[in-house]
mmCIF file of C-alpha atoms in Angstrom:
data_model
loop_
_atom_site.group_PDB
_atom_site.id
_atom_site.type_symbol
_atom_site.label_atom_id
_atom_site.label_comp_id
_atom_site.label_asym_id
_atom_site.label_seq_id
_atom_site.Cartn_x
_atom_site.Cartn_y
_atom_site.Cartn_z
ATOM 1 C CA MET A 465 19.753 5.211 -20.462
ATOM 2 C CA PRO A 466 17.327 7.013 -22.769
ATOM 3 C CA THR A 467 18.806 9.336 -25.347
ATOM 4 C CA ARG A 468 17.084 12.407 -26.642
ATOM 5 C CA VAL A 469 17.129 13.018 -30.382
ATOM 6 C CA ARG A 470 16.652 16.680 -31.177
ATOM 7 C CA GLY A 471 14.531 17.664 -34.133
ATOM 8 C CA TRP A 472 13.081 14.212 -34.726
ATOM 9 C CA ARG A 473 9.680 15.714 -35.441
ATOM 10 C CA TRP A 474 11.141 17.691 -38.350
ATOM 11 C CA ARG A 475 12.930 14.751 -39.998
ATOM 12 C CA ARG A 476 11.284 11.986 -41.901
ATOM 13 C CA ASN A 477 11.142 8.732 -39.975
ATOM 14 C CA PRO A 478 8.683 5.860 -39.671
ATOM 15 C CA LEU A 479 7.685 6.786 -36.107
ATOM 16 C CA ARG A 480 6.727 10.367 -36.906
ATOM 17 C CA ARG A 481 3.009 11.028 -37.143
ATOM 18 C CA ARG A 482 1.072 13.982 -38.502
ATOM 19 C CA ALA A 483 0.324 15.084 -34.918
ATOM 20 C CA ASP A 484 4.087 15.259 -34.292
ATOM 21 C CA VAL A 485 4.532 17.627 -37.228
ATOM 22 C CA VAL A 486 1.635 19.792 -36.063
ATOM 23 C CA GLU A 487 3.111 19.942 -32.572
ATOM 24 C CA ALA A 488 6.553 20.853 -33.926
ATOM 25 C CA TRP A 489 5.115 23.734 -35.957
ATOM 26 C CA THR A 490 3.052 24.813 -32.962
ATOM 27 C CA VAL A 491 6.179 25.064 -30.796
ATOM 28 C CA LEU A 492 7.807 27.267 -33.442
ATOM 29 C CA VAL A 493 4.729 29.512 -33.694
ATOM 30 C CA VAL A 494 4.448 29.737 -29.884
ATOM 31 C CA ALA A 495 8.106 30.752 -29.612
ATOM 32 C CA VAL A 496 7.624 33.538 -32.152
ATOM 33 C CA LEU A 497 4.429 34.694 -30.463
ATOM 34 C CA LEU A 498 6.045 34.753 -27.018
ATOM 35 C CA LEU A 499 9.282 36.413 -28.104
ATOM 36 C CA VAL A 500 7.916 38.899 -30.653
ATOM 37 C CA VAL A 501 4.157 39.366 -30.541
ATOM 38 C CA ALA A 502 3.609 39.477 -26.758
ATOM 39 C CA PRO A 503 6.207 42.233 -26.189
ATOM 40 C CA LEU A 504 4.867 44.177 -29.174
ATOM 41 C CA ALA A 505 1.336 43.886 -27.802
ATOM 42 C CA GLY A 506 2.580 45.183 -24.447
ATOM 43 C CA VAL A 507 4.370 48.115 -26.065
ATOM 44 C CA ALA A 508 1.373 48.988 -28.258
ATOM 45 C CA ALA A 509 -1.049 48.816 -25.326
ATOM 46 C CA GLY A 510 1.332 50.827 -23.154
ATOM 47 C CA LEU A 511 1.723 53.556 -25.768
ATOM 48 C CA HIS A 512 -2.021 53.747 -26.265
ATOM 49 C CA ALA A 513 -2.558 53.907 -22.493
ATOM 50 C CA HIS A 514 0.126 56.596 -22.183
ATOM 51 C CA ASP A 515 -1.555 58.779 -24.808
ATOM 52 C CA ARG A 516 -4.951 58.431 -23.141
ATOM 53 C CA ALA A 517 -3.606 58.959 -19.604
ATOM 54 C CA GLN A 518 -1.594 61.977 -20.754
ATOM 55 C CA SER A 519 -4.661 63.557 -22.381
ATOM 56 C CA VAL A 520 -6.767 62.879 -19.256
ATOM 57 C CA ALA A 521 -4.044 64.393 -17.056
ATOM 58 C CA VAL A 522 -3.829 67.499 -19.250
ATOM 59 C CA ALA A 523 -7.617 67.872 -19.220
ATOM 60 C CA GLU A 524 -7.728 67.507 -15.430
ATOM 61 C CA ARG A 525 -4.884 70.012 -14.994
ATOM 62 C CA THR A 526 -6.787 72.608 -17.004
ATOM 63 C CA GLU A 527 -10.099 71.906 -15.245
ATOM 64 C CA ARG A 528 -8.809 71.710 -11.671
ATOM 65 C CA HIS A 529 -7.160 74.454 -9.697
ATOM 66 C CA ARG A 530 -5.054 74.405 -6.568
ATOM 67 C CA VAL A 531 -6.002 76.529 -3.591
ATOM 68 C CA PRO A 532 -3.872 77.197 -0.482
ATOM 69 C CA ALA A 533 -6.222 76.942 2.508
ATOM 70 C CA VAL A 534 -6.346 76.647 6.277
ATOM 71 C CA VAL A 535 -8.120 73.785 8.045
ATOM 72 C CA VAL A 536 -10.843 75.279 10.265
ATOM 73 C CA GLY A 537 -13.103 72.334 10.991
ATOM 74 C CA ASN A 538 -12.632 69.405 13.284
ATOM 75 C CA THR A 539 -10.995 66.368 11.797
ATOM 76 C CA PRO A 540 -11.940 62.782 12.641
ATOM 77 C CA GLU A 541 -10.388 61.515 15.892
ATOM 78 C CA ARG A 542 -9.403 58.052 14.690
ATOM 79 C CA LEU A 543 -8.124 57.415 11.199
ATOM 80 C CA PRO A 544 -6.614 54.346 9.599
ATOM 81 C CA VAL A 545 -3.285 56.114 9.018
ATOM 82 C CA VAL A 546 -0.203 54.332 7.805
ATOM 83 C CA GLN A 547 2.931 55.765 9.404
ATOM 84 C CA GLY A 548 4.532 58.323 7.109
ATOM 85 C CA ASP A 549 1.616 58.233 4.671
ATOM 86 C CA ARG A 550 0.216 61.730 4.221
ATOM 87 C CA GLU A 551 -1.521 60.800 0.973
ATOM 88 C CA HIS A 552 -4.416 59.024 2.701
ATOM 89 C CA ARG A 553 -7.061 61.737 2.496
ATOM 90 C CA TYR A 554 -10.253 62.583 4.332
ATOM 91 C CA ARG A 555 -12.652 65.526 4.316
ATOM 92 C CA ALA A 556 -12.371 68.542 6.590
ATOM 93 C CA GLN A 557 -13.686 72.106 6.643
ATOM 94 C CA VAL A 558 -11.181 74.529 5.053
ATOM 95 C CA ARG A 559 -11.099 78.306 4.511
ATOM 96 C CA TRP A 560 -9.306 80.263 1.804
ATOM 97 C CA THR A 561 -9.413 83.676 0.205
ATOM 98 C CA GLU A 562 -10.156 84.096 -3.474
ATOM 99 C CA PRO A 563 -9.351 87.342 -5.232
ATOM 100 C CA GLY A 564 -12.551 89.182 -6.096
ATOM 101 C CA THR A 565 -14.911 86.934 -4.117
ATOM 102 C CA GLY A 566 -13.472 87.121 -0.608
ATOM 103 C CA THR A 567 -13.195 84.381 1.987
ATOM 104 C CA ARG A 568 -14.759 81.016 1.227
ATOM 105 C CA THR A 569 -15.323 77.897 3.315
ATOM 106 C CA ALA A 570 -15.961 74.375 2.050
ATOM 107 C CA LEU A 571 -15.419 70.705 2.732
ATOM 108 C CA ALA A 572 -12.266 69.556 1.006
ATOM 109 C CA ARG A 573 -9.940 66.571 0.907
ATOM 110 C CA VAL A 574 -6.957 67.073 3.203
ATOM 111 C CA PRO A 575 -4.011 64.790 4.013
ATOM 112 C CA ALA A 576 -4.335 62.438 6.950
ATOM 113 C CA GLY A 577 -2.998 63.786 10.218
ATOM 114 C CA THR A 578 -3.966 67.377 9.447
ATOM 115 C CA ARG A 579 -5.103 69.422 12.472
ATOM 116 C CA PRO A 580 -7.196 72.613 12.681
ATOM 117 C CA GLY A 581 -5.010 75.602 11.833
ATOM 118 C CA ASP A 582 -2.695 73.665 9.496
ATOM 119 C CA ARG A 583 -2.066 75.095 6.046
ATOM 120 C CA VAL A 584 -2.927 72.664 3.241
ATOM 121 C CA THR A 585 -3.242 72.710 -0.502
ATOM 122 C CA VAL A 586 -6.634 71.583 -1.776
ATOM 123 C CA TRP A 587 -7.930 71.060 -5.296
ATOM 124 C CA PHE A 588 -11.299 72.098 -6.718
ATOM 125 C CA ASP A 589 -12.893 71.497 -10.090
ATOM 126 C CA GLY A 590 -14.714 74.054 -12.234
ATOM 127 C CA ARG A 591 -17.966 73.580 -10.263
ATOM 128 C CA GLY A 592 -16.275 74.191 -6.922
ATOM 129 C CA ARG A 593 -16.277 70.563 -5.776
ATOM 130 C CA SER A 594 -13.301 69.195 -3.871
ATOM 131 C CA VAL A 595 -11.392 66.738 -6.041
ATOM 132 C CA ALA A 596 -8.149 64.793 -5.976
ATOM 133 C CA PRO A 597 -5.116 66.470 -7.492
ATOM 134 C CA PRO A 598 -4.580 65.781 -11.193
ATOM 135 C CA PRO A 599 -2.227 62.903 -11.964
ATOM 136 C CA GLY A 600 1.409 63.819 -12.434
ATOM 137 C CA ASP A 601 3.937 62.419 -14.875
ATOM 138 C CA VAL A 602 4.896 59.623 -12.477
ATOM 139 C CA ALA A 603 1.271 58.446 -12.227
ATOM 140 C CA VAL A 604 0.918 58.542 -16.013
ATOM 141 C CA TRP A 605 4.060 56.433 -16.462
ATOM 142 C CA GLN A 606 2.985 53.991 -13.751
ATOM 143 C CA HIS A 607 -0.314 53.553 -15.586
ATOM 144 C CA THR A 608 1.546 53.107 -18.880
ATOM 145 C CA VAL A 609 3.886 50.435 -17.527
ATOM 146 C CA THR A 610 1.073 48.627 -15.726
ATOM 147 C CA VAL A 611 -1.097 48.443 -18.843
ATOM 148 C CA GLY A 612 1.869 47.389 -21.005
ATOM 149 C CA VAL A 613 2.961 44.627 -18.638
ATOM 150 C CA CYS A 614 -0.606 43.369 -18.222
ATOM 151 C CA ALA A 615 -1.148 43.332 -21.999
ATOM 152 C CA ALA A 616 2.106 41.473 -22.635
ATOM 153 C CA GLY A 617 1.375 39.040 -19.802
ATOM 154 C CA GLY A 618 -2.184 38.500 -20.990
ATOM 155 C CA THR A 619 -0.999 37.850 -24.527
ATOM 156 C CA ALA A 620 1.635 35.408 -23.283
ATOM 157 C CA LEU A 621 -0.938 33.655 -21.105
ATOM 158 C CA ALA A 622 -3.361 33.330 -24.033
ATOM 159 C CA VAL A 623 -0.571 31.934 -26.226
ATOM 160 C CA LEU A 624 0.469 29.405 -23.567
ATOM 161 C CA LEU A 625 -3.128 28.319 -22.964
ATOM 162 C CA GLY A 626 -3.621 27.907 -26.704
ATOM 163 C CA HIS A 627 -0.430 25.881 -26.877
ATOM 164 C CA ALA A 628 -1.620 23.635 -24.042
ATOM 165 C CA VAL A 629 -4.898 23.007 -25.886
ATOM 166 C CA VAL A 630 -3.077 22.221 -29.147
ATOM 167 C CA ARG A 631 -0.704 19.842 -27.329
ATOM 168 C CA ARG A 632 -3.611 18.000 -25.728
ATOM 169 C CA ILE A 633 -5.365 17.658 -29.095
ATOM 170 C CA ALA A 634 -2.103 16.570 -30.773
ATOM 171 C CA LEU A 635 -1.547 13.972 -28.062
ATOM 172 C CA ARG A 636 -5.056 12.612 -28.554
ATOM 173 C CA HIS A 637 -4.522 12.404 -32.334
ATOM 174 C CA ARG A 638 -1.081 10.848 -31.918
ATOM 175 C CA LEU A 639 -2.454 8.138 -29.635
ATOM 176 C CA GLY A 640 -5.293 7.524 -32.101
ATOM 177 C CA GLU A 641 -2.824 7.192 -34.961
ATOM 178 C CA TRP A 642 -0.695 4.782 -32.929
ATOM 179 C CA GLU A 643 -3.803 2.772 -32.026
ATOM 180 C CA ARG A 644 -4.861 2.467 -35.677
ATOM 181 C CA GLU A 645 -1.323 1.565 -36.681
ATOM 182 C CA TRP A 646 -1.135 -1.102 -33.986
ATOM 183 C CA ALA A 647 -4.514 -2.513 -35.030
ATOM 184 C CA ARG A 648 -3.042 -2.998 -38.481
ATOM 185 C CA THR A 649 0.386 -4.268 -37.393
ATOM 186 C CA GLY A 650 -0.360 -5.979 -34.086
ATOM 187 C CA PRO A 651 -1.884 -9.213 -35.426
ATOM 188 C CA ARG A 652 1.305 -9.994 -37.381
ATOM 189 C CA TRP A 653 3.354 -9.650 -34.223
ATOM 190 C CA ASN A 654 1.005 -11.688 -32.078
ATOM 191 C CA GLN A 655 0.753 -14.729 -34.394
ATOM 192 C CA PRO A 656 2.521 -17.835 -33.162
ATOM 193 C CA ARG A 657 5.599 -18.743 -35.187
ATOM 194 C CA ALA A 658 5.898 -22.248 -36.491
#
């Protein structure tokens, strides 16, 4: 039954090759990179993404304004609506009253399932174009977590791929060292004894 000797690559012994030492150090570096650097990269990327998403959300909140309106136009007959999903939006004719300018009508994004006469809240930008509502805090945090997890996962994947490449190279060097060693030692073992 084979026994496993832990740490043999770190101790001096006649079977240890330079490739074994390189591989042992690589395992240590990979462990540190996976346990320390990858999470830190995820946190740093997430914080950076949070700052940017928060500034974009604030800018969109100041640029966009919400208008209570009434749907006046016909809406499409058939829509790919998911049950209970009122976030799937399409365009319909809406009417609202603005103080100082009177009644206005425009095409705007309305929730799926809206019928003529329904009251909806629509969003417009500074030029009067219908736009999506600005992202809320939940959307900003979802973006933050997604970017952080992807950055940490990408870093971990790069580290593991690098480790696989180093292991393959170390294996090739180890086999080469064993081959050279056998070329030197093999003839003494293969000679007939008298």
